[in-house]
Short mmCIF file of C-alpha atoms and ligand atoms in Angstrom, two decimals:
data_model
loop_
_atom_site.label_atom_id
_atom_site.label_comp_id
_atom_site.label_asym_id
_atom_site.label_seq_id
_atom_site.Cartn_x
_atom_site.Cartn_y
_atom_site.Cartn_z
CA MET Z 1 -0.17 0.04 0.18
CA LYS Z 2 1.53 3.61 -0.01
CA LEU Z 3 1.72 5.54 2.19
CA ILE Z 4 0.44 9.62 1.61
CA PHE Z 5 3.28 10.88 0.44
CA GLU Z 6 3.78 8.86 -1.88
CA LYS Z 7 -0.35 9.45 -3.51
CA SER Z 8 0.87 13.51 -2.78
CA ARG Z 9 0.27 15.77 -5.05
CA LYS Z 10 0.68 19.13 -5.45
CA GLY Z 11 -1.43 21.76 -5.16
CA ARG Z 12 -4.58 19.43 -4.77
CA GLY Z 13 -6.22 19.28 -0.72
CA CYS Z 14 -9.09 20.00 0.78
CA ASP Z 15 -8.83 22.61 3.73
CA VAL Z 16 -11.09 24.75 4.40
CA LEU Z 17 -10.48 26.24 7.78
CA PRO Z 18 -13.22 27.20 10.30
CA PRO Z 19 -12.91 31.10 11.15
CA CYS Z 20 -10.64 32.24 13.44
CA ASP Z 21 -11.99 33.25 16.21
CA VAL Z 22 -9.11 34.99 18.13
CA PRO Z 23 -6.92 37.45 17.05
CA ILE Z 24 -4.60 37.46 14.76
CA ALA Z 25 -0.93 37.56 16.00
CA GLU Z 26 2.05 37.50 13.67
CA LEU Z 27 5.01 35.74 13.83
CA PRO Z 28 8.50 37.55 13.67
CA LEU Z 29 10.33 36.20 10.67
CA SER Z 30 13.11 34.86 12.53
CA LEU Z 31 10.31 31.85 13.70
CA GLY Z 32 8.59 30.69 11.10
CA ARG Z 33 10.10 28.17 8.07
CA LYS Z 34 12.33 28.86 5.51
CA LYS Z 35 10.35 26.15 3.77
CA PRO Z 36 7.23 25.06 3.35
CA ALA Z 37 5.77 21.90 6.03
CA ARG Z 38 6.29 18.90 4.58
CA LEU Z 39 2.34 18.05 3.90
CA PRO Z 40 0.57 15.82 1.64
CA GLU Z 41 -1.68 16.92 -0.78
CA LEU Z 42 -4.72 15.06 -1.36
CA ASP Z 43 -8.41 15.92 -1.96
CA GLU Z 44 -10.62 14.30 0.10
CA ASN Z 45 -12.09 11.45 -1.46
CA GLU Z 46 -8.67 10.05 -1.34
CA ILE Z 47 -7.77 10.72 2.11
CA SER Z 48 -10.53 9.33 3.00
CA ARG Z 49 -9.78 5.41 1.26
CA HIS Z 50 -6.20 6.41 2.80
CA TYR Z 51 -7.92 5.65 5.82
CA SER Z 52 -10.10 3.71 5.50
CA ALA Z 53 -7.78 0.78 3.39
CA LEU Z 54 -5.59 1.33 6.81
CA ALA Z 55 -7.41 0.82 8.96
CA LYS Z 56 -8.91 -2.81 6.80
CA ARG Z 57 -4.83 -3.35 7.83
CA ALA Z 58 -5.21 -3.41 11.40
CA PHE Z 59 -7.49 -5.45 13.94
CA GLY Z 60 -8.97 -4.50 16.87
CA VAL Z 61 -12.12 -5.76 19.49
CA ASN Z 62 -14.29 -3.54 17.21
CA ASP Z 63 -13.29 -6.67 14.38
CA GLY Z 64 -13.02 -9.34 16.44
CA PHE Z 65 -12.12 -11.95 19.91
CA TYR Z 66 -8.60 -10.09 20.85
CA PRO Z 67 -7.24 -12.19 23.94
CA LEU Z 68 -3.93 -10.21 24.49
CA GLY Z 69 -4.21 -11.50 27.89
CA SER Z 70 -1.93 -9.04 29.82
CA CYS Z 71 -2.71 -6.29 27.28
CA THR Z 72 -6.58 -6.56 28.27
CA MET Z 73 -8.09 -5.23 24.79
CA LYS Z 74 -11.77 -5.68 26.10
CA TYR Z 75 -14.63 -3.49 24.29
CA ASN Z 76 -15.30 -1.00 26.07
CA PRO Z 77 -18.33 1.36 25.32
CA LYS Z 78 -18.36 4.16 22.90
CA LEU Z 79 -20.96 6.42 25.41
CA ASN Z 80 -17.71 7.28 27.70
CA GLU Z 81 -15.48 8.45 24.00
CA GLU Z 82 -18.63 10.69 23.48
CA ALA Z 83 -18.20 12.08 27.75
CA ALA Z 84 -14.81 12.33 26.61
CA GLY Z 85 -15.90 13.95 24.16
CA LEU Z 86 -17.84 17.15 25.36
CA PRO Z 87 -16.13 20.32 24.18
CA GLY Z 88 -15.70 20.84 27.77
CA PHE Z 89 -14.25 18.28 29.04
CA ARG Z 90 -12.12 18.15 25.73
CA ASP Z 91 -11.45 22.08 24.91
CA VAL Z 92 -10.23 23.45 27.81
CA HIS Z 93 -6.69 24.67 28.71
CA PRO Z 94 -4.47 23.58 31.07
CA LEU Z 95 -3.45 26.49 32.28
CA GLN Z 96 -7.19 28.63 32.63
CA PRO Z 97 -7.65 30.15 36.11
CA GLU Z 98 -8.83 27.01 38.31
CA HIS Z 99 -12.52 28.60 39.15
CA THR Z 100 -12.91 27.71 34.58
CA VAL Z 101 -12.55 24.40 35.54
CA GLN Z 102 -14.39 23.37 38.80
CA GLY Z 103 -16.59 21.12 36.48
CA CYS Z 104 -13.32 19.14 35.34
CA LEU Z 105 -11.69 18.74 38.91
CA LYS Z 106 -15.53 17.48 40.19
CA VAL Z 107 -15.17 14.88 37.70
CA LEU Z 108 -11.41 13.83 38.30
CA ASP Z 109 -12.02 14.31 42.15
CA ILE Z 110 -14.96 11.73 41.27
CA ALA Z 111 -12.95 9.20 39.47
CA ALA Z 112 -10.46 9.97 42.67
CA GLU Z 113 -13.18 8.97 45.30
CA SER Z 114 -14.86 5.60 43.63
CA LEU Z 115 -11.14 4.20 42.66
CA ARG Z 116 -9.97 5.21 46.52
CA GLU Z 117 -12.69 3.07 47.44
CA ILE Z 118 -12.64 0.06 45.33
CA THR Z 119 -8.58 0.02 45.94
CA GLY Z 120 -8.58 0.61 49.84
CA MET Z 121 -6.41 3.30 49.35
CA ASP Z 122 -6.18 6.38 50.68
CA ALA Z 123 -5.30 9.20 48.07
CA MET Z 124 -5.00 8.35 44.71
CA ASN Z 125 -3.04 11.11 41.24
CA PHE Z 126 -3.38 11.08 38.09
CA GLN Z 127 -0.13 12.16 36.67
CA PRO Z 128 1.95 9.25 35.29
CA ALA Z 129 0.41 8.17 31.28
CA ALA Z 130 0.91 4.88 31.41
CA GLY Z 131 1.05 1.82 33.91
CA ALA Z 132 4.87 1.60 33.53
CA HIS Z 133 5.03 5.42 34.78
CA GLY Z 134 2.60 5.06 37.54
CA GLU Z 135 4.63 2.08 38.41
CA PHE Z 136 7.96 3.77 38.01
CA THR Z 137 6.24 6.97 40.29
CA GLY Z 138 4.98 4.73 43.03
CA LEU Z 139 7.69 3.35 43.77
CA LEU Z 140 9.57 7.16 43.91
CA LEU Z 141 7.58 7.70 46.76
CA ILE Z 142 8.64 4.01 48.76
CA LYS Z 143 12.18 6.11 48.05
CA ALA Z 144 10.62 9.22 49.33
CA TRP Z 145 9.13 7.78 52.62
CA HIS Z 146 12.74 5.18 53.00
CA LYS Z 147 14.32 8.95 52.16
CA SER Z 148 12.43 10.96 54.82
CA ARG Z 149 12.41 8.45 57.64
CA SER Z 150 17.22 8.29 57.10
CA ASP Z 151 16.10 4.71 55.74
CA THR Z 152 18.58 5.37 52.95
CA ALA Z 153 20.04 1.50 53.36
CA ARG Z 154 16.98 0.01 51.69
CA THR Z 155 17.57 -0.17 48.16
CA LYS Z 156 16.86 -3.93 46.90
CA ILE Z 157 13.28 -3.71 45.89
CA ILE Z 158 11.97 -7.94 45.24
CA ILE Z 159 10.20 -8.66 42.09
CA PRO Z 160 8.99 -12.39 41.10
CA ASP Z 161 9.56 -14.39 38.56
CA SER Z 162 6.76 -13.89 36.83
CA ALA Z 163 6.53 -10.32 36.93
CA HIS Z 164 5.07 -8.69 34.24
CA GLY Z 165 8.84 -7.30 32.29
CA THR Z 166 7.72 -3.56 33.37
CA ASN Z 167 8.27 -4.19 37.46
CA PRO Z 168 12.30 -5.10 37.33
CA ALA Z 169 12.16 -2.57 35.25
CA SER Z 170 10.39 0.00 37.01
CA ALA Z 171 11.81 -0.45 39.76
CA ALA Z 172 16.09 0.04 37.76
CA MET Z 173 14.77 3.07 36.47
CA ALA Z 174 13.51 4.68 40.85
CA GLY Z 175 17.09 3.44 41.29
CA PHE Z 176 16.67 0.39 43.00
CA GLN Z 177 18.32 -2.85 43.29
CA VAL Z 178 15.79 -5.67 41.47
CA LEU Z 179 16.30 -8.73 43.64
CA ASN Z 180 14.36 -11.50 41.86
CA ILE Z 181 13.23 -15.11 43.60
CA ALA Z 182 11.51 -17.94 41.85
CA SER Z 183 7.67 -18.71 42.27
CA GLY Z 184 6.39 -21.94 44.42
CA PRO Z 185 5.35 -25.18 42.21
CA ASP Z 186 1.60 -23.71 42.27
CA GLY Z 187 2.99 -20.01 40.10
CA CYS Z 188 2.65 -18.56 43.45
CA VAL Z 189 5.08 -16.93 45.99
CA ASP Z 190 7.42 -18.95 47.27
CA LEU Z 191 7.56 -17.96 51.06
CA ALA Z 192 10.55 -19.80 52.24
CA ALA Z 193 12.76 -17.38 49.45
CA LEU Z 194 10.61 -14.19 50.12
CA LYS Z 195 11.50 -15.04 53.80
CA ALA Z 196 15.34 -15.44 52.85
CA ALA Z 197 15.82 -12.24 50.56
CA VAL Z 198 13.78 -9.79 52.65
CA GLY Z 199 16.05 -7.89 55.26
CA SER Z 200 17.43 -4.69 56.22
CA ASP Z 201 17.82 -3.55 52.25
CA THR Z 202 14.64 -4.13 51.49
CA ALA Z 203 12.75 -0.97 50.14
CA GLY Z 204 9.60 -2.93 49.35
CA LEU Z 205 7.97 -5.98 47.12
CA MET Z 206 6.06 -5.19 43.87
CA LEU Z 207 3.43 -8.23 43.01
CA THR Z 208 0.35 -8.25 41.38
CA ASN Z 209 -2.32 -10.50 41.99
CA PRO Z 210 -3.90 -11.89 40.24
CA ASN Z 211 -0.78 -12.67 39.07
CA THR Z 212 0.34 -13.34 35.93
CA VAL Z 213 -0.75 -17.29 35.93
CA GLY Z 214 -3.47 -15.78 36.31
CA ILE Z 215 -3.69 -16.81 39.93
CA PHE Z 216 -4.92 -15.67 42.90
CA ASP Z 217 -1.60 -15.48 46.67
CA PRO Z 218 -3.93 -17.46 49.09
CA ASN Z 219 -0.96 -16.64 51.09
CA ILE Z 220 -1.34 -12.62 50.20
CA LEU Z 221 -1.75 -11.21 53.92
CA GLU Z 222 1.95 -13.23 55.29
CA ILE Z 223 3.64 -12.21 52.45
CA THR Z 224 2.99 -8.43 52.60
CA GLY Z 225 3.26 -9.07 56.73
CA ILE Z 226 6.47 -11.04 56.12
CA VAL Z 227 7.34 -7.56 53.92
CA HIS Z 228 6.14 -5.09 56.48
CA GLU Z 229 7.67 -6.69 59.43
CA ALA Z 230 11.37 -6.24 57.85
CA GLY Z 231 10.41 -3.30 57.71
CA GLY Z 232 9.78 -2.61 53.67
CA LEU Z 233 6.52 -1.42 51.15
CA ASN Z 234 4.03 -3.62 49.32
CA TYR Z 235 3.58 -2.41 45.74
CA TYR Z 236 0.66 -3.73 44.38
CA ASP Z 237 0.84 -3.88 40.68
CA GLY Z 238 -2.48 -3.23 39.71
CA ALA Z 239 -3.30 -2.95 35.78
CA ASN Z 240 -5.29 -6.69 36.89
CA LEU Z 241 -7.70 -5.29 38.77
CA ASN Z 242 -11.34 -6.58 36.52
CA ALA Z 243 -9.88 -9.42 38.12
CA ILE Z 244 -10.91 -8.72 41.38
CA MET Z 245 -12.80 -4.90 41.48
CA GLY Z 246 -15.62 -4.59 44.20
CA ILE Z 247 -14.27 -8.11 45.23
CA VAL Z 248 -11.29 -8.07 47.38
CA ARG Z 249 -9.23 -4.52 48.26
CA PRO Z 250 -5.80 -4.20 47.31
CA GLY Z 251 -6.12 -2.02 50.06
CA ASP Z 252 -7.07 -5.11 52.60
CA MET Z 253 -4.13 -6.89 51.59
CA GLY Z 254 -1.36 -5.46 53.26
CA PHE Z 255 -0.40 -3.28 49.76
CA ASP Z 256 0.71 0.72 50.89
CA VAL Z 257 1.51 2.31 46.74
CA ILE Z 258 -0.80 0.75 43.82
CA HIS Z 259 -1.02 1.47 39.98
CA LEU Z 260 -4.15 0.71 38.06
CA ASN Z 261 -4.24 0.79 34.32
CA LEU Z 262 -7.06 2.79 33.66
CA HIS Z 263 -6.91 1.90 30.19
CA LYS Z 264 -6.93 -1.18 30.64
CA SER Z 265 -9.98 -1.78 33.22
CA PHE Z 266 -12.16 1.52 32.86
CA SER Z 267 -12.87 1.83 29.50
CA THR Z 268 -10.31 2.84 27.21
CA PRO Z 269 -8.83 1.24 25.15
CA HIS Z 270 -4.85 -0.64 25.86
CA GLY Z 271 -1.37 -0.04 23.41
CA GLY Z 272 -1.59 1.54 20.18
CA GLY Z 273 -0.10 4.28 21.24
CA GLY Z 274 -3.06 6.20 22.59
CA PRO Z 275 -3.47 8.48 25.52
CA GLY Z 276 -3.59 6.33 29.00
CA SER Z 277 -3.55 5.84 32.50
CA GLY Z 278 -1.24 4.95 35.55
CA ALA Z 279 -3.22 6.31 38.13
CA VAL Z 280 -1.54 5.98 41.27
CA GLY Z 281 -2.95 4.90 44.47
CA CYS Z 282 -2.37 4.76 48.42
CA LYS Z 283 -1.86 4.66 51.55
CA LYS Z 284 -1.50 8.20 53.99
CA LEU Z 285 2.31 6.97 55.25
CA LEU Z 286 2.88 7.99 51.59
CA ALA Z 287 0.55 10.10 50.72
CA PRO Z 288 2.60 13.79 51.34
CA PHE Z 289 5.19 12.06 48.86
CA LEU Z 290 2.04 12.15 45.80
CA PRO Z 291 2.93 14.42 42.40
CA LEU Z 292 2.67 17.16 42.75
CA ALA Z 293 -1.12 17.27 40.45
CA GLY Z 294 -1.08 20.81 38.89
CA CYS Z 295 -4.41 22.50 40.29
CA ASP Z 296 -7.22 21.62 43.07
CA LEU Z 297 -11.01 21.79 43.22
CA GLU Z 298 -11.50 25.58 45.23
CA GLY Z 299 -11.09 24.45 48.88
CA GLY Z 300 -8.58 21.42 48.42
CA ALA Z 301 -5.44 20.72 49.71
CA ALA Z 302 -2.70 22.49 48.75
CA ALA Z 303 0.28 20.89 47.46
CA SER Z 304 2.77 18.99 50.27
CA PRO Z 305 6.37 20.11 50.67
CA GLN Z 306 7.95 16.80 50.58
CA SER Z 307 5.69 16.38 46.48
CA ILE Z 308 7.76 13.69 44.53
CA GLY Z 309 7.34 16.49 42.46
CA ARG Z 310 5.86 16.19 38.79
CA VAL Z 311 5.78 13.12 36.96
CA ARG Z 312 4.04 15.13 33.81
CA ALA Z 313 2.51 17.76 32.95
CA PHE Z 314 -0.68 19.31 34.80
CA GLY Z 315 -2.72 16.60 35.54
CA GLY Z 316 -2.51 13.78 33.61
CA ASN Z 317 -4.47 12.55 30.75
CA PHE Z 318 -7.75 13.56 31.74
CA LEU Z 319 -9.93 12.41 29.15
CA VAL Z 320 -9.14 8.65 29.82
CA VAL Z 321 -9.40 9.87 33.85
CA VAL Z 322 -13.20 11.61 32.20
CA LYS Z 323 -14.06 7.53 30.87
CA ALA Z 324 -12.74 5.90 33.56
CA ALA Z 325 -15.88 8.47 36.03
CA ALA Z 326 -18.55 7.96 32.76
CA TYR Z 327 -18.31 3.77 33.54
CA LEU Z 328 -17.81 4.37 36.93
CA LEU Z 329 -20.93 6.22 37.24
CA THR Z 330 -22.47 3.95 34.89
CA LEU Z 331 -21.75 0.56 36.22
CA GLY Z 332 -22.98 2.01 39.73
CA LYS Z 333 -21.61 0.84 43.41
CA GLU Z 334 -23.63 -2.21 43.04
CA ASN Z 335 -22.51 -4.27 39.59
CA ILE Z 336 -18.78 -3.06 39.59
CA PRO Z 337 -18.05 -6.57 41.19
CA GLU Z 338 -20.02 -7.64 38.40
CA VAL Z 339 -17.22 -6.76 36.41
CA ALA Z 340 -14.60 -8.92 38.05
CA ARG Z 341 -16.88 -12.07 38.04
CA ASN Z 342 -17.98 -11.93 34.25
CA ALA Z 343 -13.59 -11.55 33.65
CA VAL Z 344 -12.92 -14.78 35.04
CA LEU Z 345 -16.55 -16.32 34.86
CA ASN Z 346 -15.33 -15.53 31.02
CA ALA Z 347 -11.18 -17.16 31.58
CA ASN Z 348 -12.98 -20.16 33.19
CA TYR Z 349 -15.21 -20.91 31.11
CA MET Z 350 -12.76 -21.01 27.89
CA MET Z 351 -9.87 -22.76 30.23
CA GLU Z 352 -11.93 -25.32 31.47
CA LYS Z 353 -12.89 -25.71 27.00
CA LEU Z 354 -9.13 -25.94 26.62
CA ARG Z 355 -8.13 -28.03 28.22
CA ALA Z 356 -9.36 -31.05 26.94
CA LYS Z 357 -6.18 -31.05 24.98
CA TYR Z 358 -4.51 -28.11 25.80
CA PRO Z 359 -1.95 -28.53 28.98
CA VAL Z 360 -2.45 -25.74 31.53
CA PRO Z 361 0.76 -26.46 33.77
CA TYR Z 362 -0.92 -24.04 36.96
CA ASP Z 363 -3.88 -26.62 38.54
CA GLY Z 364 -7.47 -25.30 39.55
CA PRO Z 365 -9.54 -22.59 39.39
CA CYS Z 366 -8.09 -19.21 37.18
CA MET Z 367 -8.94 -15.39 38.11
CA HIS Z 368 -9.39 -13.39 35.13
CA GLU Z 369 -7.14 -14.76 32.59
CA PHE Z 370 -5.20 -17.78 32.06
CA VAL Z 371 -1.90 -19.85 30.43
CA ILE Z 372 -1.30 -22.58 28.46
CA SER Z 373 0.90 -24.38 27.64
CA LEU Z 374 3.06 -26.06 23.88
CA GLU Z 375 5.87 -27.47 25.51
CA LYS Z 376 5.07 -31.11 24.07
CA LEU Z 377 3.29 -29.93 20.62
CA LYS Z 378 6.56 -28.27 19.71
CA GLU Z 379 8.65 -31.96 21.24
CA THR Z 380 6.52 -33.73 19.42
CA PHE Z 381 4.89 -32.02 16.44
CA GLY Z 382 7.33 -29.08 15.35
CA VAL Z 383 4.28 -26.89 15.87
CA SER Z 384 5.40 -23.91 18.61
CA ALA Z 385 3.26 -21.39 20.51
CA LEU Z 386 4.09 -18.33 18.08
CA ASP Z 387 3.04 -20.95 15.11
CA LEU Z 388 -0.68 -21.58 16.73
CA ALA Z 389 -1.18 -17.85 17.25
CA LYS Z 390 -0.76 -16.94 13.37
CA GLY Z 391 -2.62 -20.54 13.02
CA LEU Z 392 -4.95 -17.55 14.96
CA GLN Z 393 -4.74 -15.33 13.00
CA ASP Z 394 -5.80 -17.67 9.85
CA LYS Z 395 -9.32 -18.44 12.15
CA GLY Z 396 -10.36 -14.22 12.22
CA MET Z 397 -9.21 -14.08 16.12
CA HIS Z 398 -6.14 -11.96 17.32
CA PRO Z 399 -4.18 -13.80 19.27
CA PRO Z 400 -2.89 -14.60 22.54
CA THR Z 401 -0.38 -12.67 24.10
CA ILE Z 402 2.72 -15.68 23.90
CA TYR Z 403 6.31 -16.82 25.47
CA PHE Z 404 4.33 -15.39 28.72
CA PRO Z 405 5.22 -15.42 31.30
CA LEU Z 406 9.06 -16.23 30.86
CA ILE Z 407 8.30 -19.40 33.86
CA VAL Z 408 5.88 -21.05 31.59
CA HIS Z 409 7.84 -22.53 28.21
CA GLU Z 410 6.17 -22.77 24.73
CA ALA Z 411 3.14 -19.71 26.87
CA LEU Z 412 -0.04 -19.44 25.15
CA MET Z 413 -1.31 -16.78 27.34
CA VAL Z 414 -5.60 -15.95 26.88
CA GLU Z 415 -7.51 -12.81 28.87
CA PRO Z 416 -11.59 -13.52 26.73
CA THR Z 417 -11.77 -10.24 29.11
CA GLU Z 418 -15.31 -9.90 30.82
CA THR Z 419 -17.15 -8.29 27.68
CA GLU Z 420 -17.23 -11.07 25.44
CA SER Z 421 -20.79 -13.37 25.36
CA ARG Z 422 -20.80 -17.09 25.50
CA GLU Z 423 -20.76 -17.53 21.56
CA THR Z 424 -17.48 -15.51 21.29
CA LEU Z 425 -16.04 -17.83 23.76
CA ASP Z 426 -17.16 -21.19 22.08
CA THR Z 427 -16.18 -19.78 18.61
CA ALA Z 428 -12.72 -18.74 19.80
CA VAL Z 429 -11.91 -22.81 21.53
CA GLU Z 430 -13.58 -24.56 18.59
CA ALA Z 431 -10.06 -21.99 16.18
CA PHE Z 432 -8.24 -23.99 19.71
CA MET Z 433 -9.13 -27.27 19.14
CA THR Z 434 -9.26 -27.27 15.33
CA LEU Z 435 -5.52 -26.06 15.19
CA TYR Z 436 -4.54 -28.82 17.38
CA ASP Z 437 -5.55 -31.30 15.87
CA GLN Z 438 -4.08 -29.65 12.02
CA ALA Z 439 -1.17 -29.30 14.15
CA LYS Z 440 -0.79 -33.46 14.88
CA ALA Z 441 -2.08 -33.33 11.32
CA ASP Z 442 -0.45 -31.50 9.62
CA PRO Z 443 2.23 -29.35 11.08
CA GLU Z 444 3.45 -27.34 8.13
CA SER Z 445 0.08 -25.90 7.22
CA LEU Z 446 0.90 -24.12 10.96
CA HIS Z 447 4.74 -23.28 10.15
CA ALA Z 448 3.29 -21.18 7.08
CA ALA Z 449 0.56 -19.76 8.65
CA PRO Z 450 -1.22 -16.99 9.08
CA VAL Z 451 -1.98 -16.86 5.33
CA ASN Z 452 -5.50 -15.16 5.33
CA THR Z 453 -3.07 -11.75 6.59
CA VAL Z 454 -1.78 -8.90 5.39
CA ILE Z 455 1.00 -9.67 6.73
CA GLY Z 456 2.74 -13.10 6.95
CA ARG Z 457 5.24 -13.18 10.04
CA PRO Z 458 6.97 -9.66 10.13
CA ASP Z 459 11.12 -10.10 11.10
CA ASP Z 460 10.13 -9.24 14.91
CA VAL Z 461 13.23 -7.78 16.59
CA LYS Z 462 13.83 -5.73 13.21
CA ALA Z 463 10.09 -4.14 13.28
CA ALA Z 464 11.25 -3.64 17.80
CA ARG Z 465 14.64 -2.13 17.26
CA GLN Z 466 14.82 -0.84 14.01
CA PRO Z 467 11.28 0.45 13.53
CA VAL Z 468 10.39 3.37 10.25
CA LEU Z 469 8.87 5.80 11.59
CA ARG Z 470 9.21 8.67 8.98
CA TYR Z 471 9.15 9.04 5.61
CA SER Z 472 12.16 10.13 4.79
CA ALA Z 473 12.19 10.89 1.00
CA ASP Z 474 12.51 13.60 -0.64
CA ILE Z 475 9.47 15.20 -1.25
CA ASP Z 476 10.16 18.48 -2.16
CA ARG Z 477 8.44 18.59 -5.29
C1 LIG G 501 0.59 -6.47 34.72
C2 LIG G 501 0.49 -5.81 33.77
N1 LIG G 501 2.23 -5.02 34.66
C3 LIG G 501 1.99 -3.48 33.94
C4 LIG G 501 1.49 -2.91 32.67
C5 LIG G 501 2.42 -2.29 31.72
O1 LIG G 501 1.11 -1.28 31.52
P1 LIG G 501 1.59 0.23 30.74
O2 LIG G 501 1.54 -0.85 28.77
O3 LIG G 501 0.13 1.25 30.42
O4 LIG G 501 3.02 0.66 30.94
C6 LIG G 501 1.11 -4.47 32.40
C7 LIG G 501 0.76 -4.37 31.07
O5 LIG G 501 -0.43 -4.11 30.41
C8 LIG G 501 0.72 -5.87 33.13
O6 LIG G 501 -0.34 -6.36 32.71
#
């Protein structure tokens, strides 16, 4: 497909701008461009076709089932997009005087209050723009707390080997040393390993519960207790909150600080480079260190002198919070647990059906996602997790996450999400089952998959390491 720059023809266009409703300011010549901007010039018809063609080459939740474990691409109500598009939210400027944005601040307040209640935290802050950014911020809070007590020997963050990759990365970025501990045979935290790891150098523990194999750790109170007793704090990676919201609270599990992925659990799609919100919540002891929010509701609390400062401009990605608030208000307190119940029900339904052919390394019921292993299939028939994922694309669905978590060989991590119907799950199960038989009968055909997609098997490493994101040809026509 040609790039929009390649379709451009000098002099074409459809730029009918609305009349200017602000005073026109002339820029000094020294600030002007030497050459016109390199913008593609096309008529409206061509532009419309170009973007339609691009949309057809992508796959999103509006196209089909998207069980991307850990990255939760679920259907989100379009109504919430409309709420975020209301001019009173969309058109505000962060430097407007506070008395003109009281409605927006009220929305932040409503969202914060609901999320505080759902998580069991005392304070909530929306400045971080992504989950990993929330982790980094939360870890800086832990660091600031230890420092405020002159306990500077606490330099280590303990992280289980099942953790999401962003956890150790964020800890290292926040200046901590990462101490990895192995999971037990049940996929949960190995208590003996944790007890051996904690000490006077422990700054804290980072944990997601349910963990990345989809299991809720039954020893959670003992785990957080061990860390507290050693003088550390507990960080909860709340990216998987859709599994537990309204049912149990991280604050009651002994966690001191958490981040939430509003762009997973609360009505904004995850991924795709769009705006996110890694809201950070914490208990009272850490609240004085929270980032400066930018502005407050009239009569709101003044910024704390102990704040770690800003981690992003102003109040964060405000419109993501608007969607979260709309979602929370639509559900209401009584229906929030229903989200978690459906997430868990859908995952268990699918896991139990797949168990008939696919090994599930960790026994027992799962939470919102589960992991299957293709290790045996690969050993016997040479069909890998990647081959199966490619085969699933040919069946019209987005593949699950593959090769994660690292503690499961040839892993496929499936998260059906709370928003899928039983019929969709049944169709997906059928696709998995057919592919299993195909893998045994004709493994070669899966090595050649996918055959129905625009791109077959790109060089993943090259795409990640050397992405070509800019048109570089000379277009000074
Ligand atoms: C468990 C877990 N932690 C952290 C993250 C990081 O979130 P983000 O991709 O917004 O940085 C994710 C991402 O999906 C996740 O699944």
